[in-house]
Coordinates of C-alpha atoms in Angstrom, one line a residue:
Chain A
M8 CA -64.4 73.1 6.7
P9 CA -67.7 71.3 6.1
K10 CA -70.9 73.0 7.2
C11 CA -74.2 71.9 8.5
T12 CA -77.3 73.7 9.6
I13 CA -78.7 73.6 13.1
D14 CA -81.9 75.4 13.9
G15 CA -81.4 77.5 10.8
K16 CA -77.8 78.5 11.7
E17 CA -74.9 77.4 9.6
V18 CA -72.1 75.9 11.7
E19 CA -68.7 74.7 10.7
F20 CA -67.5 71.5 12.1
K21 CA -64.5 69.1 12.1
P22 CA -65.4 65.7 10.6
G23 CA -66.1 63.3 13.5
E24 CA -67.7 65.8 15.8
N25 CA -71.1 64.8 17.1
L26 CA -74.2 67.0 16.9
I27 CA -74.1 67.9 20.6
T28 CA -70.7 69.5 20.3
V29 CA -71.6 71.2 17.0
A30 CA -74.9 72.5 18.4
K31 CA -73.2 73.9 21.5
R32 CA -71.0 76.0 19.2
A33 CA -74.1 77.2 17.5
G34 CA -75.5 78.3 20.9
V35 CA -78.1 75.5 21.0
D36 CA -78.1 73.4 24.2
I37 CA -79.3 69.8 23.7
P38 CA -80.4 68.1 26.9
V39 CA -78.4 65.0 27.9
F40 CA -78.1 62.5 30.6
C41 CA -75.7 59.7 29.5
Y42 CA -73.5 61.8 27.2
H43 CA -70.4 63.2 28.8
P44 CA -67.7 64.8 26.8
G45 CA -65.0 62.9 28.6
L46 CA -66.6 59.5 28.2
T47 CA -67.5 57.2 25.3
V48 CA -70.9 57.6 23.6
V49 CA -73.6 55.0 24.4
A50 CA -76.8 56.8 23.4
Q51 CA -78.6 55.1 26.3
C52 CA -80.8 57.8 27.9
R53 CA -82.5 58.9 24.6
M54 CA -82.8 62.4 25.8
C55 CA -80.8 64.2 23.1
Y56 CA -83.3 63.5 20.3
V57 CA -83.0 65.8 17.3
E58 CA -84.7 65.7 14.0
V59 CA -82.5 65.4 11.0
E60 CA -83.9 66.2 7.6
K61 CA -84.3 63.2 5.3
M62 CA -84.1 60.7 8.2
P63 CA -87.4 59.1 9.0
K64 CA -87.1 58.9 12.8
L65 CA -85.6 61.0 15.6
Q66 CA -81.9 60.6 16.0
T67 CA -79.8 60.8 19.2
A68 CA -77.5 63.8 18.8
C69 CA -74.7 62.2 20.8
S70 CA -74.3 59.3 18.5
T71 CA -74.9 61.1 15.2
N72 CA -71.9 62.7 13.7
A73 CA -72.4 66.0 11.8
A74 CA -72.2 65.6 8.0
E75 CA -71.9 68.1 5.2
G76 CA -75.2 69.7 4.4
M77 CA -77.0 68.1 7.3
V78 CA -80.1 70.1 8.3
V79 CA -80.9 69.5 12.0
K80 CA -83.9 70.8 14.0
T81 CA -83.6 70.6 17.8
N82 CA -86.8 72.3 18.6
S83 CA -89.5 70.9 16.3
E84 CA -92.8 69.5 17.6
N85 CA -91.6 66.0 17.0
V86 CA -88.4 66.5 19.1
K87 CA -90.4 68.1 21.9
K88 CA -92.7 65.2 22.0
G89 CA -89.9 62.7 21.9
R90 CA -88.1 64.4 24.8
A91 CA -91.3 64.6 26.9
G92 CA -91.8 60.9 26.3
T93 CA -88.3 60.1 27.4
M94 CA -88.6 62.3 30.5
E95 CA -91.8 60.5 31.4
F96 CA -90.1 57.2 31.1
L97 CA -87.1 58.3 33.2
L98 CA -89.4 59.6 35.9
L99 CA -91.6 56.5 36.1
N100 CA -89.6 55.0 38.9
H101 CA -87.8 58.1 40.1
P102 CA -88.8 58.9 43.7
L103 CA -89.9 62.4 44.4
D104 CA -87.4 63.0 47.1
C105 CA -85.8 66.1 45.9
P106 CA -86.2 67.7 49.3
I107 CA -84.0 65.0 50.8
C108 CA -81.6 64.5 47.8
D109 CA -78.3 66.3 47.9
K110 CA -78.2 66.6 44.2
S111 CA -81.2 68.9 44.0
G112 CA -80.3 72.3 42.7
E113 CA -77.6 70.9 40.4
C114 CA -79.5 67.9 39.2
D115 CA -79.7 67.3 35.4
L116 CA -82.9 65.4 35.9
Q117 CA -84.5 68.3 37.7
D118 CA -83.3 70.8 35.0
N119 CA -84.4 68.7 32.1
S120 CA -87.7 67.7 33.6
Y121 CA -88.4 71.3 34.2
G122 CA -87.3 72.3 30.7
H123 CA -88.6 69.4 28.6
G124 CA -90.9 67.2 30.7
S125 CA -94.5 67.4 31.7
A126 CA -95.7 68.8 35.0
Y127 CA -98.2 65.9 35.3
M128 CA -97.8 62.3 35.9
R129 CA -100.0 59.6 34.3
H130 CA -98.8 56.5 36.1
S131 CA -100.1 55.5 39.5
E132 CA -98.4 52.2 40.0
E133 CA -96.0 51.5 42.8
R134 CA -92.4 52.6 42.2
R135 CA -89.5 50.1 41.9
T136 CA -87.3 50.2 45.0
Y137 CA -83.9 48.7 45.8
V138 CA -81.8 47.8 48.8
D139 CA -78.5 49.8 48.5
V140 CA -75.0 48.4 48.9
D141 CA -72.4 50.2 50.9
M142 CA -70.1 51.9 48.5
G143 CA -67.3 52.7 50.9
P144 CA -66.3 55.9 52.6
V145 CA -66.6 58.3 49.7
I146 CA -69.8 57.6 47.9
E147 CA -73.3 57.2 49.2
K148 CA -75.6 55.2 46.9
N149 CA -79.3 55.5 46.3
M150 CA -80.3 53.2 43.5
N151 CA -84.0 54.3 43.6
R152 CA -82.9 57.6 42.0
C153 CA -80.9 56.0 39.2
I154 CA -81.8 56.5 35.6
H155 CA -79.3 53.9 34.2
C156 CA -77.2 56.3 32.2
T157 CA -74.1 54.2 32.9
R158 CA -71.9 57.2 33.2
C159 CA -70.4 55.7 36.4
I160 CA -69.7 52.4 34.7
R161 CA -67.9 54.1 31.8
F162 CA -66.0 56.4 34.1
G163 CA -64.6 53.5 36.1
D164 CA -63.8 51.6 32.9
E165 CA -62.2 54.4 30.8
I166 CA -60.9 57.0 33.2
A167 CA -60.3 55.4 36.6
G168 CA -58.9 52.3 34.9
I169 CA -60.7 49.9 37.2
R170 CA -63.9 48.1 36.3
E171 CA -65.8 48.2 39.6
M172 CA -69.3 49.3 38.7
V173 CA -71.5 47.0 36.6
A174 CA -75.1 46.8 35.6
V175 CA -76.6 43.5 36.8
K176 CA -80.0 42.1 35.8
R177 CA -81.9 43.3 32.8
G178 CA -84.9 45.4 31.8
N179 CA -86.9 46.9 34.6
N180 CA -84.8 45.2 37.3
V181 CA -81.5 46.6 36.2
D182 CA -79.3 47.4 39.1
I183 CA -76.1 49.5 38.9
T184 CA -73.9 48.2 41.6
T185 CA -70.3 47.3 42.4
I186 CA -69.0 43.9 41.5
D187 CA -70.0 41.5 44.3
G188 CA -71.2 44.6 46.3
E189 CA -67.8 45.5 47.4
A190 CA -66.7 49.0 48.4
L191 CA -65.2 51.3 45.7
K192 CA -61.4 50.9 45.4
T193 CA -60.5 53.7 43.0
E194 CA -58.8 56.8 44.4
Y195 CA -61.0 58.9 42.0
A196 CA -64.3 57.9 43.5
G197 CA -65.5 61.5 44.1
N198 CA -65.9 61.9 40.3
Y199 CA -68.7 59.3 40.4
A200 CA -70.8 61.8 42.4
D201 CA -69.9 64.6 40.0
I202 CA -70.8 62.8 36.8
C203 CA -74.0 61.2 38.1
P204 CA -76.8 63.2 36.5
T205 CA -79.2 62.3 39.4
G206 CA -78.7 61.9 43.1
S207 CA -78.0 58.2 42.8
L208 CA -74.3 58.6 43.7
T209 CA -73.6 61.4 46.2
L210 CA -70.6 62.4 48.3
R211 CA -70.7 61.1 51.9
D212 CA -68.4 64.0 52.9
F213 CA -71.0 66.6 51.7
R214 CA -74.1 64.6 52.8
F215 CA -76.8 67.0 54.1
R216 CA -74.2 69.7 54.9
K217 CA -75.5 72.4 52.5
R218 CA -77.9 72.6 49.6
A219 CA -76.2 73.2 46.2
W220 CA -77.8 76.5 45.5
M221 CA -76.6 78.1 48.8
L222 CA -72.9 77.7 47.9
K223 CA -70.8 80.4 46.5
K224 CA -68.3 79.3 43.9
T225 CA -64.7 80.3 43.5
A226 CA -62.5 79.0 40.7
S227 CA -59.1 78.0 42.1
I228 CA -56.3 75.5 41.7
C229 CA -55.8 72.3 43.7
E230 CA -52.7 72.3 45.8
G231 CA -52.6 68.5 46.4
C232 CA -49.8 67.7 43.9
S233 CA -47.8 69.3 41.1
K234 CA -50.6 68.5 38.6
G235 CA -52.4 71.7 39.4
C236 CA -55.9 70.5 38.8
N237 CA -58.5 73.2 38.2
I238 CA -61.0 73.2 40.9
E239 CA -64.0 75.1 42.2
L240 CA -64.1 75.8 45.9
Q241 CA -67.7 75.9 47.1
H242 CA -68.2 77.8 50.3
E243 CA -70.7 79.7 52.3
G244 CA -70.3 81.8 55.5
N245 CA -66.5 81.6 55.4
V246 CA -66.6 77.8 55.5
V247 CA -65.5 75.6 52.5
Y248 CA -68.0 72.8 52.0
R249 CA -66.6 70.9 49.0
T250 CA -64.3 71.2 46.0
I251 CA -65.3 70.0 42.6
P252 CA -63.2 69.8 39.4
R253 CA -63.4 72.4 36.7
E254 CA -63.0 71.5 33.0
N255 CA -59.5 72.1 31.7
L256 CA -58.6 69.9 28.8
E257 CA -54.9 70.6 29.1
V258 CA -54.5 69.7 32.7
N259 CA -57.1 67.6 34.5
K260 CA -59.8 67.3 31.8
Y261 CA -63.0 66.9 33.9
W262 CA -61.6 65.0 36.9
M263 CA -59.8 65.2 40.2
C264 CA -58.6 62.7 42.7
D265 CA -60.1 62.2 46.2
E266 CA -56.9 63.3 47.9
G267 CA -57.2 66.7 46.3
R268 CA -61.0 66.8 46.7
F269 CA -60.9 66.3 50.5
N270 CA -57.6 68.2 50.9
Y271 CA -59.4 71.4 52.1
H272 CA -60.3 69.7 55.4
Y273 CA -57.0 70.5 57.0
T274 CA -57.5 74.3 56.5
Q275 CA -60.6 74.0 58.7
D276 CA -59.2 71.6 61.3
E277 CA -59.9 72.4 64.9
T278 CA -56.3 72.0 65.8
R279 CA -55.0 74.5 63.3
V280 CA -52.9 77.2 65.0
L281 CA -54.8 80.5 64.5
E282 CA -53.0 82.7 66.9
P283 CA -49.3 83.6 67.3
R284 CA -47.6 81.3 69.7
W285 CA -44.5 81.7 71.7
N286 CA -43.2 78.6 73.4
N287 CA -46.6 77.0 72.9
E288 CA -48.5 79.8 74.5
K289 CA -50.9 82.2 72.8
T290 CA -49.5 85.7 72.5
S291 CA -50.2 88.9 70.6
W292 CA -48.8 89.7 67.2
E293 CA -46.7 92.6 68.5
D294 CA -45.0 90.4 71.2
S295 CA -44.6 87.6 68.8
I296 CA -42.9 89.6 66.1
L297 CA -40.6 91.3 68.5
A298 CA -39.6 87.9 70.0
V299 CA -38.9 86.5 66.6
K300 CA -36.8 89.4 65.7
T301 CA -34.8 89.1 68.9
A302 CA -34.4 85.4 68.4
L303 CA -33.0 85.8 64.9
E304 CA -30.8 88.8 65.7
G305 CA -27.2 88.2 64.8
K306 CA -27.6 84.5 64.1
K307 CA -26.9 82.5 61.0
V308 CA -30.5 81.7 59.9
L309 CA -31.7 78.9 57.6
F310 CA -34.8 80.0 55.7
L311 CA -36.9 77.1 54.5
V312 CA -39.8 77.7 52.1
G313 CA -42.4 75.0 51.5
T314 CA -43.1 74.3 47.9
D315 CA -46.8 74.6 48.7
L316 CA -46.4 78.4 48.8
T317 CA -47.3 80.6 45.8
L318 CA -44.7 82.2 43.6
E319 CA -45.5 85.6 45.0
E320 CA -44.9 84.4 48.6
M321 CA -41.6 82.7 47.6
S322 CA -40.4 85.7 45.8
A323 CA -41.2 88.0 48.8
I324 CA -39.4 85.7 51.1
R325 CA -36.3 85.6 48.8
E326 CA -36.3 89.4 48.7
F327 CA -36.8 89.6 52.5
T328 CA -33.9 87.2 53.3
G329 CA -31.6 89.0 50.9
L330 CA -32.3 92.4 52.3
Y331 CA -32.5 91.7 56.1
Y332 CA -30.6 88.5 56.7
P333 CA -27.7 88.6 54.2
G334 CA -25.5 85.5 54.6
S335 CA -28.5 83.4 55.5
V336 CA -29.4 80.3 53.5
L337 CA -32.7 79.9 51.6
Q338 CA -33.8 76.5 50.6
H339 CA -37.1 74.8 49.7
F340 CA -38.7 71.6 51.0
G341 CA -41.9 69.8 50.2
T342 CA -42.2 66.0 49.6
P343 CA -39.5 63.8 51.1
G344 CA -37.5 62.2 48.3
I345 CA -38.7 64.6 45.6
E346 CA -36.2 67.4 45.5
T347 CA -36.1 68.4 41.9
S348 CA -38.7 68.5 39.1
A349 CA -36.8 65.6 37.4
Q350 CA -37.8 63.4 40.3
D351 CA -41.5 64.5 40.0
Q352 CA -43.1 61.8 37.9
P353 CA -46.7 60.7 37.4
A354 CA -47.7 58.6 40.4
D355 CA -50.4 56.8 38.4
K356 CA -51.8 56.8 34.9
I357 CA -54.5 59.3 35.6
L358 CA -53.7 62.6 37.4
K359 CA -51.6 62.1 40.5
M360 CA -48.0 63.2 40.6
T361 CA -45.3 62.1 43.1
S362 CA -44.6 65.7 44.3
K363 CA -47.3 66.3 46.9
T364 CA -46.9 70.0 46.8
S365 CA -48.1 72.3 44.1
N366 CA -45.3 74.7 43.3
L367 CA -42.0 72.7 43.0
R368 CA -41.4 74.2 39.6
G369 CA -42.0 77.7 41.0
A370 CA -39.3 77.3 43.6
E371 CA -36.9 76.1 41.0
K372 CA -37.8 79.0 38.7
L373 CA -36.9 81.4 41.5
G374 CA -33.6 79.7 41.9
I375 CA -34.2 78.3 45.4
V376 CA -32.2 75.2 46.1
P377 CA -33.7 72.1 47.7
H378 CA -33.1 71.5 51.4
N379 CA -31.0 68.4 52.1
P380 CA -31.4 67.2 55.7
R381 CA -28.3 65.0 55.3
V382 CA -25.9 68.0 54.8
D383 CA -25.1 69.9 58.0
H384 CA -25.5 73.6 57.3
D385 CA -24.2 75.1 60.5
F386 CA -27.1 77.3 61.4
S387 CA -28.4 78.3 64.8
A388 CA -31.9 79.3 63.9
A389 CA -34.4 78.2 61.3
V390 CA -37.5 79.9 59.9
V391 CA -39.9 77.5 58.2
F392 CA -42.5 78.9 55.8
T393 CA -45.2 76.4 54.9
G394 CA -48.7 76.4 53.4
G395 CA -49.7 73.4 55.5
R396 CA -49.3 70.8 52.8
A397 CA -45.5 70.4 52.7
V398 CA -43.9 67.7 55.0
L399 CA -41.9 69.7 57.6
P400 CA -38.2 68.7 57.8
E401 CA -36.4 67.6 61.0
L402 CA -34.2 70.5 62.1
G403 CA -32.5 69.3 65.3
H404 CA -32.1 71.7 68.2
A405 CA -31.9 75.1 66.5
I406 CA -34.3 77.8 67.3
Q407 CA -37.3 77.1 65.1
V408 CA -39.8 79.7 63.9
G409 CA -42.8 78.5 61.9
V410 CA -44.7 80.7 59.6
G411 CA -47.8 79.5 57.9
V412 CA -50.4 76.8 58.5
F413 CA -49.7 74.4 61.4
L414 CA -51.9 71.8 62.9
D415 CA -51.4 70.7 66.4
K416 CA -52.4 67.2 65.5
D417 CA -49.7 66.3 63.0
H418 CA -47.1 69.0 62.6
Q419 CA -45.5 68.6 66.0
T420 CA -46.0 72.3 66.8
A421 CA -44.4 71.8 70.2
K422 CA -41.0 71.8 68.6
Y423 CA -41.4 75.4 67.3
Q424 CA -40.4 78.2 69.6
H425 CA -42.5 80.6 67.6
I426 CA -45.4 80.1 65.3
L427 CA -46.9 82.9 63.2
P428 CA -50.2 81.7 61.7
G429 CA -50.4 82.2 57.9
L430 CA -52.9 81.6 55.2
A431 CA -54.0 78.3 53.6
Y432 CA -54.6 77.9 49.9
T433 CA -58.3 78.7 50.2
E434 CA -57.6 82.0 51.8
K435 CA -55.0 83.6 49.5
D436 CA -54.5 84.7 45.9
G437 CA -51.4 83.7 44.1
T438 CA -49.7 81.9 41.2
I439 CA -48.4 78.4 41.1
I440 CA -46.6 76.6 38.3
N441 CA -47.7 73.0 37.6
H442 CA -45.6 70.1 36.3
Q443 CA -46.2 71.2 32.7
G444 CA -44.8 74.7 33.4
K445 CA -48.3 76.2 33.3
E446 CA -48.8 79.2 35.5
Q447 CA -52.2 79.0 37.2
K448 CA -53.9 81.4 39.6
L449 CA -55.1 80.5 43.1
K450 CA -58.1 82.6 44.1
R451 CA -59.1 83.5 47.6
A452 CA -62.4 81.8 48.5
I453 CA -62.8 82.6 52.2
L454 CA -61.4 85.2 54.5
P455 CA -58.4 84.3 56.7
R456 CA -59.4 82.3 59.8
G457 CA -58.6 83.4 63.3
R458 CA -55.8 86.0 63.6
S459 CA -53.7 84.6 60.8
K460 CA -52.0 87.0 58.4
S461 CA -50.6 86.7 54.9
T462 CA -46.9 85.9 54.4
A463 CA -46.4 89.3 52.9
E464 CA -47.8 91.0 55.9
I465 CA -45.7 88.9 58.3
L466 CA -42.6 89.7 56.4
M467 CA -43.5 93.4 56.5
L468 CA -43.9 93.3 60.2
L469 CA -40.6 91.5 60.6
A470 CA -38.9 94.0 58.3
N471 CA -40.4 97.1 60.0
K472 CA -37.5 99.0 61.7
K473 CA -39.8 100.8 64.1
T474 CA -40.4 97.7 66.1
K475 CA -37.0 97.8 67.9
V476 CA -35.3 94.6 68.7
G477 CA -35.0 93.9 72.4
V478 CA -37.7 96.3 73.6
A479 CA -40.1 93.5 74.4
Chain B
M15 CA -102.4 140.8 49.5
L16 CA -103.3 139.3 52.7
V17 CA -106.4 140.9 54.3
K18 CA -106.8 140.2 58.0
R19 CA -110.4 139.9 59.0
K20 CA -111.7 139.6 62.5
P21 CA -114.0 136.6 63.0
A22 CA -117.6 137.5 63.6
I23 CA -118.6 137.8 67.2
W24 CA -120.7 134.7 66.8
N25 CA -117.7 132.7 66.1
R26 CA -115.5 134.4 68.6
L27 CA -117.7 133.2 71.4
Y28 CA -117.0 129.5 70.4
F29 CA -120.2 128.7 72.2
V30 CA -122.1 127.1 69.3
E31 CA -119.1 125.1 68.3
I32 CA -118.6 123.6 71.7
I33 CA -122.3 122.6 71.9
Q34 CA -122.1 121.1 68.4
G35 CA -118.9 119.1 69.3
L36 CA -120.3 117.8 72.6
W37 CA -123.5 116.7 70.9
I38 CA -121.5 114.4 68.6
T39 CA -119.6 113.0 71.6
F40 CA -122.8 112.3 73.5
K41 CA -124.5 110.9 70.4
N42 CA -121.7 108.3 70.0
F43 CA -121.5 107.6 73.7
L44 CA -125.2 107.0 74.2
F45 CA -126.6 105.6 70.9
H46 CA -123.7 103.8 69.1
K47 CA -122.4 100.3 69.4
K48 CA -118.9 100.2 71.0
V49 CA -116.0 99.5 68.5
T50 CA -113.5 98.3 71.2
I51 CA -113.7 94.9 72.9
Q52 CA -112.5 93.8 76.4
F53 CA -109.5 92.0 75.0
P54 CA -108.3 89.2 77.2
E55 CA -111.8 88.1 77.9
Q56 CA -113.3 88.9 74.5
R57 CA -111.6 87.9 71.3
R58 CA -112.1 88.6 67.7
D59 CA -112.5 86.0 65.1
Y60 CA -109.6 85.9 62.7
S61 CA -109.4 84.4 59.2
S62 CA -108.1 80.9 59.1
R63 CA -105.4 82.2 56.8
Y64 CA -104.1 84.5 59.4
R65 CA -100.3 84.3 59.6
G66 CA -99.3 84.1 63.3
Q67 CA -96.9 82.1 65.4
H68 CA -95.0 79.3 63.6
Y69 CA -95.2 75.6 64.2
I70 CA -93.9 72.5 62.4
K71 CA -96.6 70.0 61.6
S72 CA -95.9 66.5 62.8
V73 CA -97.8 63.3 62.0
N74 CA -97.6 60.4 64.6
N75 CA -95.0 62.4 66.5
V76 CA -92.7 62.5 63.4
E77 CA -92.1 66.0 62.1
N78 CA -93.0 66.5 58.5
C79 CA -89.9 68.6 57.9
T80 CA -87.0 67.0 55.9
A81 CA -84.7 69.9 56.2
C82 CA -84.8 70.6 52.4
M83 CA -83.9 74.2 53.2
L84 CA -86.4 75.8 50.9
C85 CA -87.8 78.0 53.7
P86 CA -84.5 79.6 54.6
T87 CA -83.9 80.0 50.9
V88 CA -87.1 81.8 50.3
C89 CA -87.2 83.7 53.6
P90 CA -86.8 87.4 52.8
A91 CA -85.7 88.2 56.4
S92 CA -83.2 85.2 56.6
C93 CA -84.6 84.3 59.9
I94 CA -84.7 80.5 59.6
H95 CA -81.6 78.5 60.4
I96 CA -81.6 74.7 59.8
I97 CA -79.0 72.0 60.3
A98 CA -79.8 68.7 58.6
G99 CA -79.0 65.3 59.9
E100 CA -79.8 61.6 59.6
R101 CA -81.4 59.2 62.0
E102 CA -82.8 55.7 62.1
D103 CA -86.4 56.3 61.2
K104 CA -85.9 59.3 58.9
E105 CA -83.3 59.7 56.2
K106 CA -83.1 63.5 56.6
Y107 CA -84.5 65.6 59.4
P108 CA -83.7 68.9 61.0
V109 CA -81.3 68.5 63.9
K110 CA -81.7 72.2 64.5
F111 CA -84.6 74.3 63.4
D112 CA -84.4 77.9 64.6
I113 CA -86.6 80.8 63.8
D114 CA -85.3 84.2 64.8
I115 CA -88.7 85.5 65.6
L116 CA -87.5 89.1 65.9
R117 CA -86.4 89.1 62.3
C118 CA -89.5 87.3 61.0
C119 CA -91.9 89.5 59.0
F120 CA -94.7 87.0 58.9
C121 CA -94.9 87.0 55.1
G122 CA -95.8 83.3 55.0
M123 CA -93.4 82.5 52.2
C124 CA -91.9 79.6 54.2
E125 CA -95.3 78.0 54.4
E126 CA -95.9 78.5 50.7
A127 CA -92.5 77.1 49.7
C128 CA -92.6 74.0 52.0
P129 CA -92.9 70.9 49.8
K130 CA -93.6 68.7 52.8
D131 CA -96.4 70.6 54.5
A132 CA -94.3 71.1 57.5
I133 CA -93.8 74.7 58.5
K134 CA -97.1 76.5 59.3
L135 CA -98.2 79.8 60.6
S136 CA -100.9 79.4 63.2
N137 CA -103.6 81.8 64.3
I138 CA -101.8 82.8 67.5
Y139 CA -101.0 86.5 67.5
E140 CA -100.0 87.0 71.2
M141 CA -96.3 86.8 70.9
S142 CA -95.0 89.6 73.0
Q143 CA -92.0 88.6 75.1
Q144 CA -89.4 90.2 77.3
N145 CA -86.3 88.8 75.7
R146 CA -84.9 88.4 72.2
E147 CA -86.3 84.9 71.8
V148 CA -85.4 82.4 69.1
Y149 CA -88.0 79.7 68.4
E150 CA -86.2 76.4 68.7
K151 CA -87.3 73.0 67.3
D152 CA -88.9 71.7 70.5
F153 CA -91.0 74.8 70.7
L154 CA -92.0 74.7 67.1
L155 CA -93.0 71.1 67.3
E156 CA -95.9 71.9 69.6
Q157 CA -98.9 71.5 67.5
R158 CA -100.6 74.9 68.0
G159 CA -102.7 75.1 64.9
N160 CA -104.9 73.0 62.7
K161 CA -103.6 73.9 59.3

């Protein structure tokens, strides 16, 4: 492997790697704005200046490939001066509205200005201002804060596959906007806010709700589809405020779709069932468990597990049904029309899959067969386990028991005789298997809401022989 | 070894000691300036930097605060609770600005951290109350200081 020297350290590199990647491996962080590892290199912001020996002028590290024997200085006086100059130029027209801006706290411009810029400003002219276009329901735009890094333009072009953002006008008047001022059409619009190094593009959903530094972060997995995108749940005070993608080059690279990003909302919905219900009336866990046991006693029971549950939960349910309800049927359900992993295909060219639940492969691995509503199974009671994401099947007039996350507004909870509230994906640990067969871990971010219990606990209560059937 | 000695008769009478003590009392009573003041009528001058009751500075009836949340972040007692919102004439403003005054330790860090010159500690120190009061936004917007 060829070697080069960065700040006196010898680093090996693969031919074709740029200096930012190589320097990172040497433990040297080069400040960047326009460079993003998932996008093409344009060397537009001029922040990543480095000094290369035998080159007369400063070079941009993002567009300079490492070469054999190259000697790079990232901290010389010249480089510092160059970066300070760049910072001063970038801040010429940047409004000092960090107190208002949602990006502050996680803003590249703040960090780099603090690290490499000057604390004083020499210019006193009026700043350039813009009138902003409406960017649709996902993104809020503030062009005054923009530093023209064009990350958003490149993201739309190269990742989202739709060229919707453009730079119009030239020079000082450059305006980064959508074509004809239309709203964003891509289903990956949330990423615009993630990659924007300033507060120019921010999430409407998150607008003014919390400051970035107040949020606690939990690395988890998205349950929106079988892709299994790596996400970070950001929460505070037992409330999830947003989800952002985590880098995983094998699964989702740096991105996630809007469906997954805003999926967490249902777990905090006002109409979520948070207390055990018996014929649509609130009841205690003791009464509820006894009633369920009585209802299932001596019946042929159909157990349905949603493919949005974790492997651990499915396995516990399988064991439970085998031990306590022998002769019952155990089947899985999830997305209508997608019953096996062979039917689960990419829904677009980027990330989305057709299976809208996360753990279809896991259910198959445990040997659970898909539920077919067309085949009559001759059962008189059904227990439905769901994580809230799977589309609940029609079950006719049998006694129905629901375990898991149910919303009054769209899960038709009135049809269920009993509802035992379970945990949503933000509230539990577990393993899910994505469409590549990768096992990934869900991590609990917040504590269970209301009086909901985990599936394992509910099964334990149902299995407990001390709660005698018929006493209630 | 502990030797017990009886005090001299001079000391056992306590007479001289009492006279000496009373002399100090009378001296202070008659010839010294009083150190106390008649509080509600008379008041002391406090430093202009005194950290008393809070208020949010407003200019032309628009509060300076933009709900940037630096004061709740820096507050060591976590007594400030802000909910931010948006309205016509102000991009970001505090919909709710509560100071749990029982928790407040009057350290003045909120005033120091404020980038918008909004939260201030006035010179008012009479804050006794009969219930566990929380200062709400309307109360805080009363301009009770000149900082």
